[in-house]
Amino acid sequence: MSEEYTKRLWLEEDLADDLKWSMMVKNVMFSGKSKFQEVDLIHTGPFGKTLFLDGKVQSSEVDEWVYHELLVHPAMVMHPNPKSVFICGGGEGATAREVLRHKSVEKLVMVDIDKVVCDFCHEHLEVNKSAFESPRLELINDDARAQLEAYPGKFDVIIGDLADPLEGGPCYQLYTQDFYQNVVLKKLNPGGIFITQSGPAGILSCTEVFTAINCTLRSVFPRVLPYTQHMPVYCDVWGWNMALTDPKQAEISPEEMDRRLAARVEGEMRFLDGATFEGLRALNKHLRGCLAGETCIYTADTARFIHGSVAAGNKAGTGANGSS
Amino acid sequence: MSEEYTKRLWLEEDLADDLKWSMMVKNVMFSGKSKFQEVDLIHTGPFGKTLFLDGKVQSSEVDEWVYHELLVHPAMVMHPNPKSVFICGGGEGATAREVLRHKSVEKLVMVDIDKVVCDFCHEHLEVNKSAFESPRLELINDDARAQLEAYPGKFDVIIGDLADPLEGGPCYQLYTQDFYQNVVLKKLNPGGIFITQSGPAGILSCTEVFTAINCTLRSVFPRVLPYTQHMPVYCDVWGWNMALTDPKQAEISPEEMDRRLAARVEGEMRFLDGATFEGLRALNKHLRGCLAGETCIYTADTARFIHGSVAAGNKAGTGANGSS
Amino acid sequence: MSEEYTKRLWLEEDLADDLKWSMMVKNVMFSGKSKFQEVDLIHTGPFGKTLFLDGKVQSSEVDEWVYHELLVHPAMVMHPNPKSVFICGGGEGATAREVLRHKSVEKLVMVDIDKVVCDFCHEHLEVNKSAFESPRLELINDDARAQLEAYPGKFDVIIGDLADPLEGGPCYQLYTQDFYQNVVLKKLNPGGIFITQSGPAGILSCTEVFTAINCTLRSVFPRVLPYTQHMPVYCDVWGWNMALTDPKQAEISPEEMDRRLAARVEGEMRFLDGATFEGLRALNKHLRGCLAGETCIYTADTARFIHGSVAAGNKAGTGANGSS
Amino acid sequence: MSEEYTKRLWLEEDLADDLKWSMMVKNVMFSGKSKFQEVDLIHTGPFGKTLFLDGKVQSSEVDEWVYHELLVHPAMVMHPNPKSVFICGGGEGATAREVLRHKSVEKLVMVDIDKVVCDFCHEHLEVNKSAFESPRLELINDDARAQLEAYPGKFDVIIGDLADPLEGGPCYQLYTQDFYQNVVLKKLNPGGIFITQSGPAGILSCTEVFTAINCTLRSVFPRVLPYTQHMPVYCDVWGWNMALTDPKQAEISPEEMDRRLAARVEGEMRFLDGATFEGLRALNKHLRGCLAGETCIYTADTARFIHGSVAAGNKAGTGANGSS
């Protein structure tokens, strides 16, 4: 009987103007509300416990480990010895959780604008609870750009775990050339690395924001390393762009990556290792062509809008509020 | 006004018991019906002209080139000089189209059980029309296994473009150890290669059939090379398994693949090149673990059912009728 | 197999902001387009052949006879001897069909703004074909108000078969006090009757437009007779208001209605007879209260908008274009 | 933001095989589970607080008063002086609430099989709370037939507030000729009246069970009085059949009904009065024809199944478990 019933409550998401999907809802576990957004933890059939902000999927227990391993560890292991890390957004706590697995990390600053989301995730997401309670974590609820600019000292790794750069959206300014040039680059130590989630990167969706973020970073950093991976809960391939101040760091062999992961990180990776990353950074011909052909650089004036895209606007972290 | 209206006609597909999606329908272009199945060509919003068999997506114009380049060309270029090719299923015509781009091919035999589907695709799929009319193509509408066994001589490349091996489904027997051992292997010339589409291969779906097909092939062939790629229209990563009678052929460098593609194939690839394939065959750690842990070998008695899976039962070619 | 497929193509209609329904589509029979709207004839599972204008249900073969018997015959039989009839809107042809069943009718003028709709329905709606070809019918494709004002002579019965009076919609002005006072009343012969479809009239929806149309008519005519009936295809109870210049005509007994129907109309009624109408005009306490409490009179300045209502905006006839 | 989100959680109901609707969910208020069924109180957009058993709508705050006034009061006022009443099913409590408004009632026995449902409704349905706590109510959680047979003495009015008679369903036997003849009739005092909800009674749905229930009752009682009313939450017209042991009682005038309602019942009716009932019992020609043509009598052997019907299987009370 329960089966019958639970099949009938559905959460519907628009993947595009002309494509929508519905996931079965087993249980609405918790709901909260901040002055910025609604927060819901819903047990869905296909994706297990799933976090929603304003009704949009942020992450699910069946695949969040893929996203967060890929956001955090490639940059961390390419850096020779990351001691200080800054997260823009990330209120869910999983990005912090992965960073804190690195024994080298002495200080982690995480700035997410929405205290309610952070408190909600701290309370309800069991797997991230210890990260929120780590003495190495400094959690600030404020505008990410302002805090990064004002924070004393510099960082070895800066992580962008923010919502996609929608025109008029709260995070657009955190993807601009100006932000990268005048804030991120200046707050990185020598040899520092910046990594940012970069939106959908499938063959039909990669030019929405992924290629423009890449192009913008290339206008500021000497080396940008894009990579992609399918994320079931976003119904698309997802993209990341890593920007290095020292280009040589990108030339790490799979074996060296495996050695560093083993030496520096507590516990096992589930998704990532040297061979995996070798595959993910080897982009397909179509995607390489789209990156090569991209000319858009995000500035305060120029925007590339996500519109009507597969999985547009979904994700990431609580980045939607990483900045006011 | 038209906009308003066309937004209201939707084609709904069950991706799993607890996940469904709906694509906007712009136009039902053509409909036909054979004794085996319904055939429809529908202009959908997100995927353009899309072919359905019994209401299930077979292929769409926005991404069929990805699927068919990956099904055909890696095997064709790993073979030193493919002159004769056999396709099990493939009634849509796109697999034949890609095979016939290889100048070395002198004879292509395609056996699809459903004449109505072949005629429908010949008439309505403009991009495949010339393939159907090639003098190098011999098209037979019959059971693929019976025809392959009976066909005089052997082949350099055999291609499985069939529906997934559902228990009780029409194609299950074309994925068994018995078929691979006693039909495919015997009908391959020395140095011959077998390639088969292998169902969903995402992190949540790879153990449905992908790993078992791989395991079954490994019990017969000395070298099996799996690779995967996201297909938007199937809402998942898709898998292929290539089985080589000569293991050395798998060790082709990206540069050599590029050279062979350039030398042997008419026209440009859109998706595939050496670097692309290098990435696709480098599977991620999770997938490698699933392949390593698989013990299921498909026999007449043992089946691994696709059930309740994301994209389960979708695809491939008109393979659903490659065999009675 | 066909069964499986046809279950998957759905036409979705918003019944309200928070309620939508989907009817299975068996076949898109015909599609056309005028400068005013899209016209589609779709074979749906629950309602059979169904006519849509701009994707909104107009009528279906399983229940259009209920609507059209109730729109036409009560007024026609309350009139002692209707010879001349005018239809505002009605391009579907079914209202004309019912009027022409009355042997007394010598002249029927029908003014629908959309020639394409009229031609489409003439061609594709078999049951209305002979009505379109009747020598007693004069069909004009123009603005209904302008034509009614300008038409030489007066009418015994005037029928409003128009879309609901949405603010800013094309038909709003055909529901105003000004139109009733200065056009309809002046173009009715002594003892003439005006009848208009009046939108949803369910317990949750009757105050959308039904009660205001009633109130507006009461400000002009000495007697207004409202009645209602459930229409499956509109997912609601529907309402009509009859306005009489001679109040005594409303006091017809069920037996007299049966006698007149038998004497004057060709063929049998399927839904209506004296006893039926006696039930329909006996409104329930809730509805009577809503009518009694209504104070809104539609003028050029004052509108009562249909918004977010169950079945809002659906229907009626091709009235959406009865007036420009 | 909240608006955006709440629009995305939908409860989907199959109205038929080829028709489904989805109501927006504002909030899942309470959920419970018995050994018989799931119980949920969900705040939906279109219908307010809505009670579901096993995911099927039972009643909603926007229209339950219509259903329950029509189930209870016509029979109660046609009886000259109802002192003892028996309810089969009715666990929601609203039927009891309406019965207890009659000052003449000294004893009300309600037998619903599901204690969990009764407790849930007692706790969560504010409008029915005082009914559950009335000293005149005797609530028994057991099989309705067994209890009615065994209960000492007879009743003035017996009310069937049960789920529709689906073949193999739990309530089928409570709609059979045997039950009516050998239990209901024997447990009615002289002049006693039996009233039962009778499923959908729309022009497309009336022959599902409504006409057969009527036909079955006519084979046992000297007078059966059917009536119908549209219920928005069931997406159809609903039917009731009243069976009288004294045919003369049915000939009550509207004025007499109004007098009795005023004299006997506490508070005002919202939907029912004499004029309302006069309209509801005046069935339309189509429905009268269906009733006249019905020959099916429900026996232990003969069933008329509800299948694929609009609103089939919905409702009523917790009758689904009124009998084991």
PDB file of C-alpha atoms in Angstrom, chain B residues 52-247:
ATOM      1  CA  PHE B  52      10.687   5.938 -31.248  1.00  0.00           C
ATOM      2  CA  LEU B  53       9.990   2.218 -31.320  1.00  0.00           C
ATOM      3  CA  ASP B  54       6.972   1.302 -29.223  1.00  0.00           C
ATOM      4  CA  GLY B  55       7.210   4.716 -27.675  1.00  0.00           C
ATOM      5  CA  LYS B  56      10.788   4.297 -26.522  1.00  0.00           C
ATOM      6  CA  VAL B  57      13.499   6.632 -27.702  1.00  0.00           C
ATOM      7  CA  GLN B  58      15.862   5.043 -30.194  1.00  0.00           C
ATOM      8  CA  SER B  59      17.825   8.036 -31.346  1.00  0.00           C
ATOM      9  CA  SER B  60      17.576  11.764 -31.869  1.00  0.00           C
ATOM     10  CA  GLU B  61      19.148  14.082 -34.347  1.00  0.00           C
ATOM     11  CA  VAL B  62      20.899  16.113 -31.661  1.00  0.00           C
ATOM     12  CA  ASP B  63      23.054  13.249 -30.446  1.00  0.00           C
ATOM     13  CA  GLU B  64      22.723  10.154 -32.649  1.00  0.00           C
ATOM     14  CA  TRP B  65      26.059  11.063 -34.272  1.00  0.00           C
ATOM     15  CA  VAL B  66      27.778  10.601 -30.908  1.00  0.00           C
ATOM     16  CA  TYR B  67      26.324   7.132 -30.413  1.00  0.00           C
ATOM     17  CA  HIS B  68      26.999   5.939 -33.940  1.00  0.00           C
ATOM     18  CA  GLU B  69      30.529   7.326 -34.207  1.00  0.00           C
ATOM     19  CA  LEU B  70      31.353   5.519 -30.973  1.00  0.00           C
ATOM     20  CA  LEU B  71      29.688   2.265 -31.980  1.00  0.00           C
ATOM     21  CA  VAL B  72      31.378   2.013 -35.341  1.00  0.00           C
ATOM     22  CA  HIS B  73      34.711   3.807 -35.698  1.00  0.00           C
ATOM     23  CA  PRO B  74      36.818   2.679 -32.726  1.00  0.00           C
ATOM     24  CA  ALA B  75      36.457  -0.966 -33.786  1.00  0.00           C
ATOM     25  CA  MET B  76      36.870  -0.173 -37.463  1.00  0.00           C
ATOM     26  CA  VAL B  77      40.126   1.732 -36.974  1.00  0.00           C
ATOM     27  CA  MET B  78      41.583  -0.759 -34.524  1.00  0.00           C
ATOM     28  CA  HIS B  79      41.185  -3.363 -37.215  1.00  0.00           C
ATOM     29  CA  PRO B  80      44.048  -3.113 -39.712  1.00  0.00           C
ATOM     30  CA  ASN B  81      41.913  -3.288 -42.833  1.00  0.00           C
ATOM     31  CA  PRO B  82      38.192  -4.035 -42.435  1.00  0.00           C
ATOM     32  CA  LYS B  83      36.670  -5.210 -45.691  1.00  0.00           C
ATOM     33  CA  SER B  84      33.620  -7.147 -44.537  1.00  0.00           C
ATOM     34  CA  VAL B  85      31.239  -6.050 -41.805  1.00  0.00           C
ATOM     35  CA  PHE B  86      28.118  -7.610 -40.296  1.00  0.00           C
ATOM     36  CA  ILE B  87      25.521  -5.621 -38.309  1.00  0.00           C
ATOM     37  CA  CYS B  88      23.100  -7.389 -35.953  1.00  0.00           C
ATOM     38  CA  GLY B  89      20.078  -5.111 -35.829  1.00  0.00           C
ATOM     39  CA  GLY B  90      20.729  -1.540 -36.898  1.00  0.00           C
ATOM     40  CA  GLY B  91      17.517  -1.019 -38.852  1.00  0.00           C
ATOM     41  CA  GLU B  92      17.654   2.718 -38.320  1.00  0.00           C
ATOM     42  CA  GLY B  93      20.447   2.838 -40.913  1.00  0.00           C
ATOM     43  CA  ALA B  94      22.855   5.119 -39.077  1.00  0.00           C
ATOM     44  CA  THR B  95      25.246   2.328 -38.123  1.00  0.00           C
ATOM     45  CA  ALA B  96      25.429   1.275 -41.743  1.00  0.00           C
ATOM     46  CA  ARG B  97      25.968   4.906 -42.725  1.00  0.00           C
ATOM     47  CA  GLU B  98      29.026   5.157 -40.504  1.00  0.00           C
ATOM     48  CA  VAL B  99      30.439   1.794 -41.616  1.00  0.00           C
ATOM     49  CA  LEU B 100      30.121   2.793 -45.250  1.00  0.00           C
ATOM     50  CA  ARG B 101      32.248   5.896 -44.660  1.00  0.00           C
ATOM     51  CA  HIS B 102      35.182   3.477 -44.463  1.00  0.00           C
ATOM     52  CA  LYS B 103      36.687   3.177 -47.942  1.00  0.00           C
ATOM     53  CA  SER B 104      38.087  -0.252 -47.127  1.00  0.00           C
ATOM     54  CA  VAL B 105      34.646  -1.775 -46.720  1.00  0.00           C
ATOM     55  CA  GLU B 106      33.649  -3.914 -49.677  1.00  0.00           C
ATOM     56  CA  LYS B 107      30.679  -5.709 -48.176  1.00  0.00           C
ATOM     57  CA  LEU B 108      28.278  -4.813 -45.395  1.00  0.00           C
ATOM     58  CA  VAL B 109      25.596  -7.270 -44.307  1.00  0.00           C
ATOM     59  CA  MET B 110      22.888  -5.885 -42.050  1.00  0.00           C
ATOM     60  CA  VAL B 111      20.249  -8.161 -40.541  1.00  0.00           C
ATOM     61  CA  ASP B 112      17.315  -6.522 -38.842  1.00  0.00           C
ATOM     62  CA  ILE B 113      14.166  -8.494 -38.221  1.00  0.00           C
ATOM     63  CA  ASP B 114      11.731  -5.669 -38.923  1.00  0.00           C
ATOM     64  CA  LYS B 115      11.277  -4.741 -42.584  1.00  0.00           C
ATOM     65  CA  VAL B 116       8.756  -2.060 -41.729  1.00  0.00           C
ATOM     66  CA  VAL B 117      11.254  -0.243 -39.516  1.00  0.00           C
ATOM     67  CA  CYS B 118      13.932  -0.441 -42.204  1.00  0.00           C
ATOM     68  CA  ASP B 119      11.579   0.873 -44.855  1.00  0.00           C
ATOM     69  CA  PHE B 120      10.306   3.605 -42.561  1.00  0.00           C
ATOM     70  CA  CYS B 121      13.818   4.799 -41.720  1.00  0.00           C
ATOM     71  CA  HIS B 122      14.906   4.533 -45.345  1.00  0.00           C
ATOM     72  CA  GLU B 123      12.043   6.797 -46.318  1.00  0.00           C
ATOM     73  CA  HIS B 124      11.999   9.271 -43.467  1.00  0.00           C
ATOM     74  CA  LEU B 125      15.558   9.601 -42.108  1.00  0.00           C
ATOM     75  CA  GLU B 126      17.211  11.802 -44.671  1.00  0.00           C
ATOM     76  CA  VAL B 127      20.741  11.389 -43.252  1.00  0.00           C
ATOM     77  CA  ASN B 128      20.615   7.618 -43.622  1.00  0.00           C
ATOM     78  CA  LYS B 129      18.984   7.422 -47.037  1.00  0.00           C
ATOM     79  CA  SER B 130      22.143   6.994 -49.082  1.00  0.00           C
ATOM     80  CA  ALA B 131      23.344   4.209 -46.785  1.00  0.00           C
ATOM     81  CA  PHE B 132      20.195   2.216 -47.487  1.00  0.00           C
ATOM     82  CA  GLU B 133      20.836   2.685 -51.188  1.00  0.00           C
ATOM     83  CA  SER B 134      24.529   1.784 -51.185  1.00  0.00           C
ATOM     84  CA  PRO B 135      25.431  -1.098 -53.522  1.00  0.00           C
ATOM     85  CA  ARG B 136      27.839  -2.309 -50.810  1.00  0.00           C
ATOM     86  CA  LEU B 137      24.941  -2.938 -48.402  1.00  0.00           C
ATOM     87  CA  GLU B 138      23.086  -6.240 -48.267  1.00  0.00           C
ATOM     88  CA  LEU B 139      19.995  -5.771 -46.080  1.00  0.00           C
ATOM     89  CA  ILE B 140      18.228  -8.878 -44.809  1.00  0.00           C
ATOM     90  CA  ASN B 141      15.073  -8.836 -42.709  1.00  0.00           C
ATOM     91  CA  ASP B 142      15.327 -11.932 -40.573  1.00  0.00           C
ATOM     92  CA  ASP B 143      16.704 -13.276 -37.318  1.00  0.00           C
ATOM     93  CA  ALA B 144      20.248 -11.975 -36.828  1.00  0.00           C
ATOM     94  CA  ARG B 145      21.689 -15.097 -35.213  1.00  0.00           C
ATOM     95  CA  ALA B 146      20.318 -17.467 -37.814  1.00  0.00           C
ATOM     96  CA  GLN B 147      21.569 -15.285 -40.653  1.00  0.00           C
ATOM     97  CA  LEU B 148      25.020 -14.774 -39.126  1.00  0.00           C
ATOM     98  CA  GLU B 149      25.445 -18.524 -38.608  1.00  0.00           C
ATOM     99  CA  ALA B 150      24.284 -19.350 -42.103  1.00  0.00           C
ATOM    100  CA  TYR B 151      26.027 -16.571 -43.955  1.00  0.00           C
ATOM    101  CA  PRO B 152      28.825 -17.849 -46.214  1.00  0.00           C
ATOM    102  CA  GLY B 153      32.312 -16.758 -45.168  1.00  0.00           C
ATOM    103  CA  LYS B 154      33.514 -14.676 -42.250  1.00  0.00           C
ATOM    104  CA  PHE B 155      33.700 -11.012 -41.285  1.00  0.00           C
ATOM    105  CA  ASP B 156      36.377  -8.579 -40.170  1.00  0.00           C
ATOM    106  CA  VAL B 157      34.056  -6.639 -37.895  1.00  0.00           C
ATOM    107  CA  ILE B 158      30.741  -7.684 -36.372  1.00  0.00           C
ATOM    108  CA  ILE B 159      28.584  -5.018 -34.744  1.00  0.00           C
ATOM    109  CA  GLY B 160      25.835  -5.560 -32.205  1.00  0.00           C
ATOM    110  CA  ASP B 161      23.305  -2.729 -32.505  1.00  0.00           C
ATOM    111  CA  LEU B 162      20.571  -4.404 -30.526  1.00  0.00           C
ATOM    112  CA  ALA B 163      18.237  -3.666 -27.658  1.00  0.00           C
ATOM    113  CA  ASP B 164      19.474  -4.423 -24.163  1.00  0.00           C
ATOM    114  CA  PRO B 165      19.403  -8.021 -22.893  1.00  0.00           C
ATOM    115  CA  LEU B 166      16.179  -8.040 -20.967  1.00  0.00           C
ATOM    116  CA  GLU B 167      15.136 -11.362 -19.588  1.00  0.00           C
ATOM    117  CA  GLY B 168      12.516 -12.747 -21.882  1.00  0.00           C
ATOM    118  CA  GLY B 169      13.247  -9.938 -24.329  1.00  0.00           C
ATOM    119  CA  PRO B 170      13.871 -10.658 -27.977  1.00  0.00           C
ATOM    120  CA  CYS B 171      17.575  -9.854 -27.825  1.00  0.00           C
ATOM    121  CA  TYR B 172      18.671 -11.686 -24.724  1.00  0.00           C
ATOM    122  CA  GLN B 173      20.099 -14.633 -26.639  1.00  0.00           C
ATOM    123  CA  LEU B 174      22.286 -12.261 -28.662  1.00  0.00           C
ATOM    124  CA  TYR B 175      24.215 -11.355 -25.494  1.00  0.00           C
ATOM    125  CA  THR B 176      24.945 -14.870 -24.212  1.00  0.00           C
ATOM    126  CA  GLN B 177      28.239 -16.667 -23.879  1.00  0.00           C
ATOM    127  CA  ASP B 178      26.883 -19.281 -26.249  1.00  0.00           C
ATOM    128  CA  PHE B 179      26.228 -16.728 -28.963  1.00  0.00           C
ATOM    129  CA  TYR B 180      29.629 -15.096 -28.523  1.00  0.00           C
ATOM    130  CA  GLN B 181      31.477 -18.436 -28.408  1.00  0.00           C
ATOM    131  CA  ASN B 182      29.630 -20.425 -31.008  1.00  0.00           C
ATOM    132  CA  VAL B 183      28.507 -17.821 -33.488  1.00  0.00           C
ATOM    133  CA  VAL B 184      30.345 -14.503 -33.262  1.00  0.00           C
ATOM    134  CA  LEU B 185      33.831 -15.887 -32.602  1.00  0.00           C
ATOM    135  CA  LYS B 186      33.464 -18.476 -35.369  1.00  0.00           C
ATOM    136  CA  LYS B 187      32.295 -15.941 -37.890  1.00  0.00           C
ATOM    137  CA  LEU B 188      35.165 -13.518 -37.303  1.00  0.00           C
ATOM    138  CA  ASN B 189      38.192 -13.597 -39.567  1.00  0.00           C
ATOM    139  CA  PRO B 190      41.592 -13.779 -37.858  1.00  0.00           C
ATOM    140  CA  GLY B 191      42.168 -10.421 -36.201  1.00  0.00           C
ATOM    141  CA  GLY B 192      38.449  -9.787 -36.321  1.00  0.00           C
ATOM    142  CA  ILE B 193      36.696  -7.477 -33.853  1.00  0.00           C
ATOM    143  CA  PHE B 194      33.260  -7.600 -32.256  1.00  0.00           C
ATOM    144  CA  ILE B 195      31.704  -4.447 -30.838  1.00  0.00           C
ATOM    145  CA  THR B 196      28.372  -4.178 -29.068  1.00  0.00           C
ATOM    146  CA  GLN B 197      26.368  -1.434 -27.496  1.00  0.00           C
ATOM    147  CA  SER B 198      26.106  -2.401 -23.840  1.00  0.00           C
ATOM    148  CA  GLY B 199      23.352  -0.423 -22.174  1.00  0.00           C
ATOM    149  CA  PRO B 200      23.545   2.223 -19.466  1.00  0.00           C
ATOM    150  CA  ALA B 201      26.935   2.678 -17.825  1.00  0.00           C
ATOM    151  CA  GLY B 202      26.470   5.497 -15.344  1.00  0.00           C
ATOM    152  CA  ILE B 203      27.594   5.348 -11.746  1.00  0.00           C
ATOM    153  CA  LEU B 204      24.067   4.345 -10.704  1.00  0.00           C
ATOM    154  CA  SER B 205      23.272   2.086 -13.650  1.00  0.00           C
ATOM    155  CA  CYS B 206      26.449   0.325 -14.803  1.00  0.00           C
ATOM    156  CA  THR B 207      25.665  -2.959 -13.095  1.00  0.00           C
ATOM    157  CA  GLU B 208      22.337  -3.365 -14.841  1.00  0.00           C
ATOM    158  CA  VAL B 209      23.806  -5.004 -17.949  1.00  0.00           C
ATOM    159  CA  PHE B 210      27.023  -3.197 -18.868  1.00  0.00           C
ATOM    160  CA  THR B 211      29.285  -5.063 -16.459  1.00  0.00           C
ATOM    161  CA  ALA B 212      27.680  -8.440 -17.196  1.00  0.00           C
ATOM    162  CA  ILE B 213      28.067  -8.019 -20.952  1.00  0.00           C
ATOM    163  CA  ASN B 214      31.701  -7.160 -20.297  1.00  0.00           C
ATOM    164  CA  CYS B 215      32.142 -10.186 -18.063  1.00  0.00           C
ATOM    165  CA  THR B 216      30.485 -12.485 -20.593  1.00  0.00           C
ATOM    166  CA  LEU B 217      32.714 -11.254 -23.412  1.00  0.00           C
ATOM    167  CA  ARG B 218      35.810 -11.652 -21.244  1.00  0.00           C
ATOM    168  CA  SER B 219      34.917 -15.325 -20.799  1.00  0.00           C
ATOM    169  CA  VAL B 220      35.197 -15.766 -24.575  1.00  0.00           C
ATOM    170  CA  PHE B 221      37.628 -13.197 -25.988  1.00  0.00           C
ATOM    171  CA  PRO B 222      41.255 -12.584 -24.988  1.00  0.00           C
ATOM    172  CA  ARG B 223      40.770  -8.827 -24.760  1.00  0.00           C
ATOM    173  CA  VAL B 224      37.693  -6.732 -24.040  1.00  0.00           C
ATOM    174  CA  LEU B 225      37.823  -2.950 -24.132  1.00  0.00           C
ATOM    175  CA  PRO B 226      34.931  -1.116 -22.455  1.00  0.00           C
ATOM    176  CA  TYR B 227      34.244   2.593 -22.915  1.00  0.00           C
ATOM    177  CA  THR B 228      31.459   5.004 -22.053  1.00  0.00           C
ATOM    178  CA  GLN B 229      29.971   8.378 -22.993  1.00  0.00           C
ATOM    179  CA  HIS B 230      26.986  10.437 -21.821  1.00  0.00           C
ATOM    180  CA  MET B 231      24.024  10.398 -24.216  1.00  0.00           C
ATOM    181  CA  PRO B 232      21.518  13.183 -23.488  1.00  0.00           C
ATOM    182  CA  VAL B 233      18.571  11.451 -25.137  1.00  0.00           C
ATOM    183  CA  TYR B 234      19.017   8.338 -22.967  1.00  0.00           C
ATOM    184  CA  CYS B 235      19.364  10.469 -19.852  1.00  0.00           C
ATOM    185  CA  ASP B 236      22.460   8.524 -18.826  1.00  0.00           C
ATOM    186  CA  VAL B 237      26.009   7.563 -19.627  1.00  0.00           C
ATOM    187  CA  TRP B 238      26.051   4.809 -22.220  1.00  0.00           C
ATOM    188  CA  GLY B 239      28.450   1.872 -22.545  1.00  0.00           C
ATOM    189  CA  TRP B 240      30.089  -0.117 -25.304  1.00  0.00           C
ATOM    190  CA  ASN B 241      32.249  -3.241 -25.126  1.00  0.00           C
ATOM    191  CA  MET B 242      34.733  -4.069 -27.843  1.00  0.00           C
ATOM    192  CA  ALA B 243      35.993  -7.675 -27.993  1.00  0.00           C
ATOM    193  CA  LEU B 244      39.229  -8.328 -29.862  1.00  0.00           C
ATOM    194  CA  THR B 245      40.549 -11.627 -31.119  1.00  0.00           C
ATOM    195  CA  ASP B 246      43.994 -10.006 -31.291  1.00  0.00           C
ATOM    196  CA  PRO B 247      44.728  -8.194 -28.017  1.00  0.00           C
TER     197      PRO B 247
END
